[in-house]
Amino acid sequence: MSLHYLIDGYNVIRSTEQMETGKLQEQRERLLRFIEERAPCGRNRVTVVFDGKPGRDWNGWRGATGVIFSEDRDADTEIKERVDGMGNPSQAVVVTNDRAIQKWVKGAGARVVEVAEFLRAGANPTTPRAPLSEKPGADEQKRITDDLRRIWKD
């Protein structure tokens, strides 16, 4: 059974200093890169819902993660309607710290993951990665470390 993660985008961003730094466009992209590079949702379908409109600085997202802007309503309403529209709401996992939406989606039969748990899953991924044919050399280890630093500082 494949799950569909619905992520309250700004709720996640506002829950951690690492995500909240920089311009709004940078914050959104940092969250989306985290999701795709660290796979806190495993190999499941993922949709990030942001409040409002994308704004002029939004260039779209080319990754596998779906992105929705709630336009003239809040992200909570968009998430609720998406859970409601699912044939089997037990396949939905909603990532948010917002207590009101947590209560609502649980009542609809969906699961809830708090932001701290979601971030921990990305910090310590349990999804197996493709095995390395050999241990990376010193140069490759440095590049990987630098990439991770860049991701968390951006």
CSV table of N, CA and C in Angstrom, one decimal:
chain,number,residue,atom,x,y,z
A,1,MET,N,0.9,-1.2,0.0
A,1,MET,CA,0.0,0.0,0.0
A,1,MET,C,0.9,1.2,0.0
A,2,SER,N,0.8,2.0,-1.0
A,2,SER,CA,1.6,3.3,-1.1
A,2,SER,C,0.8,4.4,-0.4
A,3,LEU,N,1.6,5.2,0.3
A,3,LEU,CA,1.1,6.3,1.1
A,3,LEU,C,1.2,7.6,0.3
A,4,HIS,N,0.4,8.5,0.7
A,4,HIS,CA,0.5,9.9,0.1
A,4,HIS,C,0.7,10.9,1.2
A,5,TYR,N,1.9,11.4,1.3
A,5,TYR,CA,2.3,12.4,2.3
A,5,TYR,C,1.8,13.8,1.8
A,6,LEU,N,1.0,14.5,2.6
A,6,LEU,CA,0.6,15.8,2.4
A,6,LEU,C,1.3,16.7,3.5
A,7,ILE,N,2.1,17.6,3.0
A,7,ILE,CA,3.0,18.4,3.9
A,7,ILE,C,2.5,19.8,4.0
A,8,ASP,N,2.3,20.3,5.2
A,8,ASP,CA,1.9,21.7,5.4
A,8,ASP,C,3.2,22.5,5.3
A,9,GLY,N,3.5,23.0,4.1
A,9,GLY,CA,4.8,23.5,3.8
A,9,GLY,C,5.3,24.6,4.8
A,10,TYR,N,4.6,25.7,5.0
A,10,TYR,CA,5.1,26.7,5.8
A,10,TYR,C,5.1,26.3,7.3
A,11,ASN,N,4.2,25.4,7.7
A,11,ASN,CA,4.3,24.9,9.0
A,11,ASN,C,5.6,24.2,9.3
A,12,VAL,N,6.1,23.5,8.4
A,12,VAL,CA,7.4,22.8,8.5
A,12,VAL,C,8.5,23.8,8.5
A,13,ILE,N,8.5,24.7,7.6
A,13,ILE,CA,9.5,25.8,7.5
A,13,ILE,C,9.6,26.6,8.7
A,14,ARG,N,8.5,27.0,9.3
A,14,ARG,CA,8.5,27.8,10.5
A,14,ARG,C,8.8,27.1,11.8
A,15,SER,N,8.9,25.8,11.7
A,15,SER,CA,9.2,25.0,12.8
A,15,SER,C,10.7,24.8,13.1
A,16,THR,N,11.6,25.2,12.2
A,16,THR,CA,13.0,25.0,12.4
A,16,THR,C,13.8,26.2,11.8
A,17,GLU,N,14.8,26.6,12.6
A,17,GLU,CA,15.6,27.7,12.2
A,17,GLU,C,16.3,27.4,10.9
A,18,GLN,N,16.8,26.2,10.6
A,18,GLN,CA,17.5,25.9,9.4
A,18,GLN,C,16.7,26.1,8.2
A,19,MET,N,15.4,25.8,8.3
A,19,MET,CA,14.5,26.0,7.1
A,19,MET,C,14.1,27.4,6.9
A,20,GLU,N,14.0,28.2,8.0
A,20,GLU,CA,13.4,29.5,8.0
A,20,GLU,C,14.3,30.6,7.6
A,21,THR,N,15.6,30.4,7.4
A,21,THR,CA,16.5,31.5,7.0
A,21,THR,C,16.4,31.8,5.5
A,22,GLY,N,16.7,33.1,5.2
A,22,GLY,CA,16.7,33.5,3.8
A,22,GLY,C,15.4,33.9,3.3
A,23,LYS,N,15.4,34.2,2.0
A,23,LYS,CA,14.1,34.6,1.3
A,23,LYS,C,13.1,33.5,1.2
A,24,LEU,N,11.9,33.8,1.1
A,24,LEU,CA,10.8,32.8,1.0
A,24,LEU,C,11.0,31.8,-0.1
A,25,GLN,N,11.5,32.2,-1.2
A,25,GLN,CA,11.8,31.2,-2.3
A,25,GLN,C,12.9,30.2,-1.9
A,26,GLU,N,13.9,30.7,-1.2
A,26,GLU,CA,15.0,29.9,-0.7
A,26,GLU,C,14.5,28.9,0.3
A,27,GLN,N,13.5,29.3,1.2
A,27,GLN,CA,13.0,28.5,2.2
A,27,GLN,C,12.2,27.3,1.6
A,28,ARG,N,11.4,27.7,0.6
A,28,ARG,CA,10.6,26.6,-0.1
A,28,ARG,C,11.5,25.6,-0.7
A,29,GLU,N,12.5,26.1,-1.5
A,29,GLU,CA,13.4,25.2,-2.2
A,29,GLU,C,14.2,24.4,-1.2
A,30,ARG,N,14.6,24.9,-0.1
A,30,ARG,CA,15.3,24.2,0.9
A,30,ARG,C,14.5,23.0,1.4
A,31,LEU,N,13.2,23.2,1.7
A,31,LEU,CA,12.3,22.2,2.2
A,31,LEU,C,12.2,21.1,1.1
A,32,LEU,N,12.0,21.5,-0.2
A,32,LEU,CA,11.8,20.6,-1.3
A,32,LEU,C,13.1,19.8,-1.5
A,33,ARG,N,14.2,20.4,-1.4
A,33,ARG,CA,15.5,19.6,-1.6
A,33,ARG,C,15.6,18.6,-0.4
A,34,PHE,N,15.3,19.1,0.8
A,34,PHE,CA,15.4,18.2,1.9
A,34,PHE,C,14.5,16.9,1.7
A,35,ILE,N,13.3,17.1,1.2
A,35,ILE,CA,12.4,16.0,1.0
A,35,ILE,C,13.0,15.1,-0.1
A,36,GLU,N,13.5,15.6,-1.2
A,36,GLU,CA,14.0,14.8,-2.2
A,36,GLU,C,15.3,14.2,-2.0
A,37,GLU,N,16.2,14.9,-1.3
A,37,GLU,CA,17.5,14.4,-1.0
A,37,GLU,C,17.6,13.5,0.2
A,38,ARG,N,16.8,13.7,1.2
A,38,ARG,CA,16.9,13.0,2.5
A,38,ARG,C,15.8,12.0,2.6
A,39,ALA,N,14.8,12.0,1.8
A,39,ALA,CA,13.7,11.0,1.7
A,39,ALA,C,13.0,10.7,3.0
A,40,PRO,N,12.6,11.7,3.8
A,40,PRO,CA,11.9,11.4,5.1
A,40,PRO,C,10.5,10.7,4.9
A,41,CYS,N,10.0,10.7,3.6
A,41,CYS,CA,8.8,10.0,3.3
A,41,CYS,C,9.0,8.7,2.6
A,42,GLY,N,10.2,8.3,2.6
A,42,GLY,CA,10.5,7.0,1.9
A,42,GLY,C,10.3,7.2,0.4
A,43,ARG,N,9.7,6.2,-0.2
A,43,ARG,CA,9.5,6.2,-1.6
A,43,ARG,C,8.0,6.5,-1.9
A,44,ASN,N,7.3,7.1,-1.0
A,44,ASN,CA,5.9,7.4,-1.2
A,44,ASN,C,5.7,8.7,-1.9
A,45,ARG,N,4.5,8.8,-2.4
A,45,ARG,CA,4.1,10.1,-3.1
A,45,ARG,C,4.1,11.2,-2.1
A,46,VAL,N,4.6,12.4,-2.5
A,46,VAL,CA,4.6,13.5,-1.6
A,46,VAL,C,4.1,14.8,-2.3
A,47,THR,N,3.2,15.5,-1.6
A,47,THR,CA,2.7,16.8,-2.1
A,47,THR,C,2.9,17.8,-0.9
A,48,VAL,N,3.6,18.9,-1.3
A,48,VAL,CA,3.8,20.0,-0.3
A,48,VAL,C,2.7,21.0,-0.6
A,49,VAL,N,2.0,21.5,0.4
A,49,VAL,CA,1.0,22.5,0.2
A,49,VAL,C,1.4,23.8,0.9
A,50,PHE,N,1.5,24.8,0.1
A,50,PHE,CA,1.9,26.2,0.6
A,50,PHE,C,0.7,27.0,0.6
A,51,ASP,N,0.5,27.9,1.7
A,51,ASP,CA,-0.5,28.9,1.7
A,51,ASP,C,-0.4,29.9,0.6
A,52,GLY,N,-1.5,30.4,0.1
A,52,GLY,CA,-1.5,31.5,-0.8
A,52,GLY,C,-1.0,31.2,-2.2
A,53,LYS,N,-0.5,32.3,-2.8
A,53,LYS,CA,-0.1,32.2,-4.2
A,53,LYS,C,1.4,32.1,-4.3
A,54,PRO,N,2.0,31.6,-5.4
A,54,PRO,CA,3.4,31.4,-5.5
A,54,PRO,C,4.2,32.7,-5.5
A,55,GLY,N,3.7,33.7,-6.0
A,55,GLY,CA,4.5,35.0,-6.1
A,55,GLY,C,5.4,35.0,-7.3
A,56,ARG,N,6.0,36.1,-7.6
A,56,ARG,CA,6.8,36.3,-8.8
A,56,ARG,C,8.1,35.6,-8.8
A,57,ASP,N,8.6,35.3,-7.6
A,57,ASP,CA,9.9,34.7,-7.5
A,57,ASP,C,9.8,33.1,-7.7
A,58,TRP,N,8.6,32.6,-7.8
A,58,TRP,CA,8.5,31.1,-7.9
A,58,TRP,C,8.7,30.7,-9.3
A,59,ASN,N,9.7,29.8,-9.5
A,59,ASN,CA,10.0,29.3,-10.9
A,59,ASN,C,9.5,27.9,-11.1
A,60,GLY,N,8.7,27.4,-10.2
A,60,GLY,CA,8.2,26.1,-10.3
A,60,GLY,C,9.2,25.1,-9.7
A,61,TRP,N,8.8,23.8,-9.6
A,61,TRP,CA,9.7,22.8,-9.0
A,61,TRP,C,9.7,21.7,-10.0
A,62,ARG,N,10.9,21.2,-10.4
A,62,ARG,CA,11.1,20.2,-11.4
A,62,ARG,C,11.3,18.8,-10.8
A,63,GLY,N,11.3,18.7,-9.5
A,63,GLY,CA,11.5,17.4,-8.8
A,63,GLY,C,10.3,16.6,-8.8
A,64,ALA,N,10.4,15.4,-8.2
A,64,ALA,CA,9.3,14.4,-8.1
A,64,ALA,C,8.2,14.9,-7.1
A,65,THR,N,8.6,15.7,-6.1
A,65,THR,CA,7.6,16.2,-5.1
A,65,THR,C,6.6,17.2,-5.7
A,66,GLY,N,5.4,16.9,-5.5
A,66,GLY,CA,4.3,17.8,-6.0
A,66,GLY,C,4.2,19.0,-5.1
A,67,VAL,N,3.9,20.1,-5.7
A,67,VAL,CA,3.8,21.4,-5.0
A,67,VAL,C,2.5,22.1,-5.4
A,68,ILE,N,1.7,22.4,-4.4
A,68,ILE,CA,0.4,23.1,-4.6
A,68,ILE,C,0.4,24.4,-3.8
A,69,PHE,N,-0.1,25.4,-4.4
A,69,PHE,CA,-0.3,26.7,-3.6
A,69,PHE,C,-1.9,26.8,-3.4
A,70,SER,N,-2.3,27.1,-2.2
A,70,SER,CA,-3.7,27.1,-1.9
A,70,SER,C,-4.5,28.2,-2.5
A,71,GLU,N,-3.8,29.2,-3.1
A,71,GLU,CA,-4.4,30.3,-3.7
A,71,GLU,C,-5.2,31.2,-2.8
A,72,ASP,N,-6.5,31.2,-2.9
A,72,ASP,CA,-7.3,32.2,-2.1
A,72,ASP,C,-7.9,31.6,-0.8
A,73,ARG,N,-7.3,30.5,-0.4
A,73,ARG,CA,-7.7,29.9,0.9
A,73,ARG,C,-6.4,29.4,1.6
A,74,ASP,N,-6.6,28.9,2.8
A,74,ASP,CA,-5.4,28.4,3.5
A,74,ASP,C,-5.0,27.0,3.2
A,75,ALA,N,-3.8,26.6,3.5
A,75,ALA,CA,-3.3,25.3,3.2
A,75,ALA,C,-4.0,24.2,3.9
A,76,ASP,N,-4.5,24.6,5.2
A,76,ASP,CA,-5.3,23.6,5.9
A,76,ASP,C,-6.5,23.1,5.2
A,77,THR,N,-7.2,24.1,4.6
A,77,THR,CA,-8.4,23.7,3.8
A,77,THR,C,-8.1,22.8,2.6
A,78,GLU,N,-7.0,23.2,2.0
A,78,GLU,CA,-6.5,22.4,0.8
A,78,GLU,C,-6.2,21.0,1.2
A,79,ILE,N,-5.5,20.8,2.3
A,79,ILE,CA,-5.1,19.5,2.8
A,79,ILE,C,-6.3,18.7,3.2
A,80,LYS,N,-7.3,19.3,3.9
A,80,LYS,CA,-8.5,18.6,4.4
A,80,LYS,C,-9.3,18.1,3.1
A,81,GLU,N,-9.4,19.0,2.1
A,81,GLU,CA,-10.1,18.6,0.9
A,81,GLU,C,-9.5,17.4,0.2
A,82,ARG,N,-8.2,17.4,0.2
A,82,ARG,CA,-7.4,16.4,-0.5
A,82,ARG,C,-7.6,15.1,0.3
A,83,VAL,N,-7.5,15.1,1.6
A,83,VAL,CA,-7.8,13.9,2.4
A,83,VAL,C,-9.2,13.4,2.2
A,84,ASP,N,-10.1,14.3,2.2
A,84,ASP,CA,-11.6,14.0,2.0
A,84,ASP,C,-11.8,13.4,0.6
A,85,GLY,N,-11.1,13.8,-0.4
A,85,GLY,CA,-11.2,13.3,-1.7
A,85,GLY,C,-10.6,12.0,-2.0
A,86,MET,N,-9.8,11.5,-1.1
A,86,MET,CA,-9.2,10.2,-1.3
A,86,MET,C,-10.1,9.1,-1.1
A,87,GLY,N,-10.0,8.0,-1.9
A,87,GLY,CA,-10.9,6.9,-1.7
A,87,GLY,C,-10.7,6.2,-0.4
A,88,ASN,N,-9.4,6.2,0.1
A,88,ASN,CA,-9.0,5.6,1.3
A,88,ASN,C,-8.1,6.5,2.1
A,89,PRO,N,-8.7,7.4,3.0
A,89,PRO,CA,-7.9,8.4,3.7
A,89,PRO,C,-6.9,7.8,4.6
A,90,SER,N,-6.9,6.5,4.9
A,90,SER,CA,-5.9,5.9,5.7
A,90,SER,C,-4.6,5.8,5.0
A,91,GLN,N,-4.6,6.1,3.7
A,91,GLN,CA,-3.3,6.1,2.9
A,91,GLN,C,-2.7,7.5,2.9
A,92,ALA,N,-3.3,8.5,3.6
A,92,ALA,CA,-2.8,9.8,3.7
A,92,ALA,C,-2.0,9.9,5.0
A,93,VAL,N,-0.9,10.6,4.9
A,93,VAL,CA,-0.1,11.0,6.0
A,93,VAL,C,0.1,12.5,6.0
A,94,VAL,N,-0.4,13.2,7.0
A,94,VAL,CA,-0.3,14.7,7.0
A,94,VAL,C,0.8,15.1,7.9
A,95,VAL,N,1.7,15.9,7.4
A,95,VAL,CA,2.9,16.4,8.2
A,95,VAL,C,2.6,17.8,8.6
A,96,THR,N,2.3,18.1,9.9
A,96,THR,CA,2.0,19.4,10.5
A,96,THR,C,2.1,19.4,12.0
A,97,ASN,N,2.3,20.5,12.6
A,97,ASN,CA,2.2,20.7,14.0
A,97,ASN,C,0.9,21.4,14.4
A,98,ASP,N,0.1,21.8,13.4
A,98,ASP,CA,-1.1,22.5,13.6
A,98,ASP,C,-2.1,21.5,14.3
A,99,ARG,N,-2.5,21.7,15.5
A,99,ARG,CA,-3.4,20.8,16.3
A,99,ARG,C,-4.8,20.7,15.7
A,100,ALA,N,-5.3,21.8,15.1
A,100,ALA,CA,-6.7,21.7,14.6
A,100,ALA,C,-6.7,20.8,13.3
A,101,ILE,N,-5.7,20.9,12.5
A,101,ILE,CA,-5.7,20.1,11.3
A,101,ILE,C,-5.4,18.6,11.7
A,102,GLN,N,-4.5,18.5,12.7
A,102,GLN,CA,-4.2,17.1,13.1
A,102,GLN,C,-5.5,16.4,13.6
A,103,LYS,N,-6.2,17.1,14.4
A,103,LYS,CA,-7.5,16.5,14.9
A,103,LYS,C,-8.4,16.2,13.8
A,104,TRP,N,-8.6,17.1,12.8
A,104,TRP,CA,-9.5,16.9,11.7
A,104,TRP,C,-9.1,15.7,10.8
A,105,VAL,N,-7.8,15.6,10.4
A,105,VAL,CA,-7.4,14.5,9.5
A,105,VAL,C,-7.4,13.2,10.2
A,106,LYS,N,-7.1,13.2,11.5
A,106,LYS,CA,-7.2,11.9,12.3
A,106,LYS,C,-8.7,11.4,12.3
A,107,GLY,N,-9.6,12.4,12.5
A,107,GLY,CA,-11.0,12.0,12.4
A,107,GLY,C,-11.4,11.5,11.1
A,108,ALA,N,-10.8,11.9,10.0
A,108,ALA,CA,-11.1,11.5,8.7
A,108,ALA,C,-10.4,10.1,8.4
A,109,GLY,N,-9.5,9.7,9.3
A,109,GLY,CA,-8.9,8.4,9.1
A,109,GLY,C,-7.4,8.5,8.6
A,110,ALA,N,-6.9,9.7,8.4
A,110,ALA,CA,-5.5,9.8,8.0
A,110,ALA,C,-4.6,9.8,9.1
A,111,ARG,N,-3.3,9.6,8.8
A,111,ARG,CA,-2.3,9.6,9.9
A,111,ARG,C,-1.7,11.0,10.0
A,112,VAL,N,-1.1,11.2,11.1
A,112,VAL,CA,-0.4,12.5,11.3
A,112,VAL,C,1.0,12.3,11.8
A,113,VAL,N,1.9,13.0,11.2
A,113,VAL,CA,3.3,13.0,11.6
A,113,VAL,C,3.7,14.5,12.0
A,114,GLU,N,4.2,14.6,13.2
A,114,GLU,CA,4.6,15.9,13.7
A,114,GLU,C,5.9,16.3,13.0
A,115,VAL,N,6.2,17.6,12.9
A,115,VAL,CA,7.3,18.1,12.1
A,115,VAL,C,8.6,17.6,12.7
A,116,ALA,N,8.8,17.5,14.0
A,116,ALA,CA,10.1,17.0,14.5
A,116,ALA,C,10.4,15.6,14.1
A,117,GLU,N,9.3,14.8,14.1
A,117,GLU,CA,9.5,13.4,13.6
A,117,GLU,C,9.8,13.3,12.2
A,118,PHE,N,9.2,14.1,11.4
A,118,PHE,CA,9.5,14.2,9.9
A,118,PHE,C,10.9,14.6,9.7
A,119,LEU,N,11.4,15.6,10.4
A,119,LEU,CA,12.8,16.1,10.2
A,119,LEU,C,13.8,15.0,10.7
A,120,ARG,N,13.4,14.3,11.8
A,120,ARG,CA,14.3,13.3,12.3
A,120,ARG,C,14.4,12.1,11.2
A,121,ALA,N,13.3,11.8,10.6
A,121,ALA,CA,13.3,10.8,9.6
A,121,ALA,C,14.3,11.2,8.4
A,122,GLY,N,14.3,12.5,8.1
A,122,GLY,CA,15.2,12.9,7.1
A,122,GLY,C,16.7,13.0,7.5
A,123,ALA,N,16.9,13.3,8.8
A,123,ALA,CA,18.2,13.3,9.4
A,123,ALA,C,18.8,12.0,9.5
A,124,ASN,N,18.0,11.0,9.8
A,124,ASN,CA,18.4,9.6,9.9
A,124,ASN,C,17.6,8.7,9.0
A,125,PRO,N,17.8,8.8,7.7
A,125,PRO,CA,16.9,8.0,6.8
A,125,PRO,C,17.0,6.5,7.0
A,126,THR,N,15.8,5.9,7.0
A,126,THR,CA,15.8,4.4,7.2
A,126,THR,C,15.6,3.8,5.8
A,127,THR,N,15.3,4.6,4.8
A,127,THR,CA,15.1,4.0,3.5
A,127,THR,C,16.5,3.6,2.9
A,128,PRO,N,16.6,2.3,2.6
A,128,PRO,CA,17.9,1.9,2.1
A,128,PRO,C,18.3,2.6,0.8
A,129,ARG,N,19.6,3.0,0.8
A,129,ARG,CA,20.1,3.6,-0.4
A,129,ARG,C,20.8,2.5,-1.2
A,130,ALA,N,21.1,2.8,-2.5
A,130,ALA,CA,21.8,1.9,-3.3
A,130,ALA,C,23.2,1.7,-2.7
A,131,PRO,N,23.7,0.5,-2.6
A,131,PRO,CA,24.9,0.2,-1.9
A,131,PRO,C,26.1,0.8,-2.8
A,132,LEU,N,27.1,1.3,-2.1
A,132,LEU,CA,28.3,1.7,-2.8
A,132,LEU,C,29.2,0.5,-3.1
A,133,SER,N,29.8,0.6,-4.3
A,133,SER,CA,30.6,-0.5,-4.7
A,133,SER,C,31.9,-0.6,-3.9
A,134,GLU,N,32.2,0.6,-3.4
A,134,GLU,CA,33.4,0.7,-2.5
A,134,GLU,C,33.3,1.9,-1.6
A,135,LYS,N,34.1,2.0,-0.6
A,135,LYS,CA,34.0,3.2,0.3
A,135,LYS,C,34.5,4.4,-0.5
A,136,PRO,N,33.8,5.5,-0.4
A,136,PRO,CA,34.2,6.7,-1.1
A,136,PRO,C,35.6,7.2,-0.7
A,137,GLY,N,36.4,7.7,-1.6
A,137,GLY,CA,37.7,8.2,-1.3
A,137,GLY,C,37.6,9.5,-0.5
A,138,ALA,N,38.7,10.0,0.0
A,138,ALA,CA,38.7,11.3,0.8
A,138,ALA,C,38.1,12.4,0.0
A,139,ASP,N,38.4,12.6,-1.3
A,139,ASP,CA,37.8,13.7,-2.1
A,139,ASP,C,36.3,13.6,-2.1
A,140,GLU,N,35.8,12.4,-2.4
A,140,GLU,CA,34.3,12.2,-2.4
A,140,GLU,C,33.7,12.4,-1.1
A,141,GLN,N,34.3,11.9,0.0
A,141,GLN,CA,33.8,12.2,1.3
A,141,GLN,C,33.7,13.7,1.6
A,142,LYS,N,34.7,14.4,1.2
A,142,LYS,CA,34.7,15.9,1.4
A,142,LYS,C,33.6,16.5,0.6
A,143,ARG,N,33.4,16.1,-0.6
A,143,ARG,CA,32.3,16.6,-1.5
A,143,ARG,C,31.0,16.4,-0.9
A,144,ILE,N,30.8,15.2,-0.4
A,144,ILE,CA,29.5,14.8,0.3
A,144,ILE,C,29.3,15.7,1.5
A,145,THR,N,30.3,15.9,2.3
A,145,THR,CA,30.2,16.7,3.6
A,145,THR,C,29.9,18.1,3.2
A,146,ASP,N,30.6,18.7,2.2
A,146,ASP,CA,30.3,20.0,1.7
A,146,ASP,C,28.9,20.2,1.2
A,147,ASP,N,28.4,19.2,0.4
A,147,ASP,CA,27.1,19.3,-0.1
A,147,ASP,C,26.0,19.3,1.1
A,148,LEU,N,26.2,18.5,2.1
A,148,LEU,CA,25.3,18.5,3.2
A,148,LEU,C,25.3,19.8,4.0
A,149,ARG,N,26.5,20.3,4.2
A,149,ARG,CA,26.6,21.7,4.8
A,149,ARG,C,25.9,22.7,4.0
A,150,ARG,N,26.1,22.7,2.7
A,150,ARG,CA,25.4,23.7,1.9
A,150,ARG,C,23.9,23.5,2.0
A,151,ILE,N,23.4,22.3,2.0
A,151,ILE,CA,21.9,22.1,2.1
A,151,ILE,C,21.4,22.6,3.4
A,152,TRP,N,22.1,22.4,4.5
A,152,TRP,CA,21.6,22.9,5.8
A,152,TRP,C,21.8,24.4,6.0
A,153,LYS,N,22.7,25.0,5.3
A,153,LYS,CA,23.0,26.4,5.5
A,153,LYS,C,22.1,27.2,4.5
A,154,ASP,N,21.7,26.7,3.4
A,154,ASP,CA,20.9,27.4,2.4
A,154,ASP,C,19.6,27.8,2.9
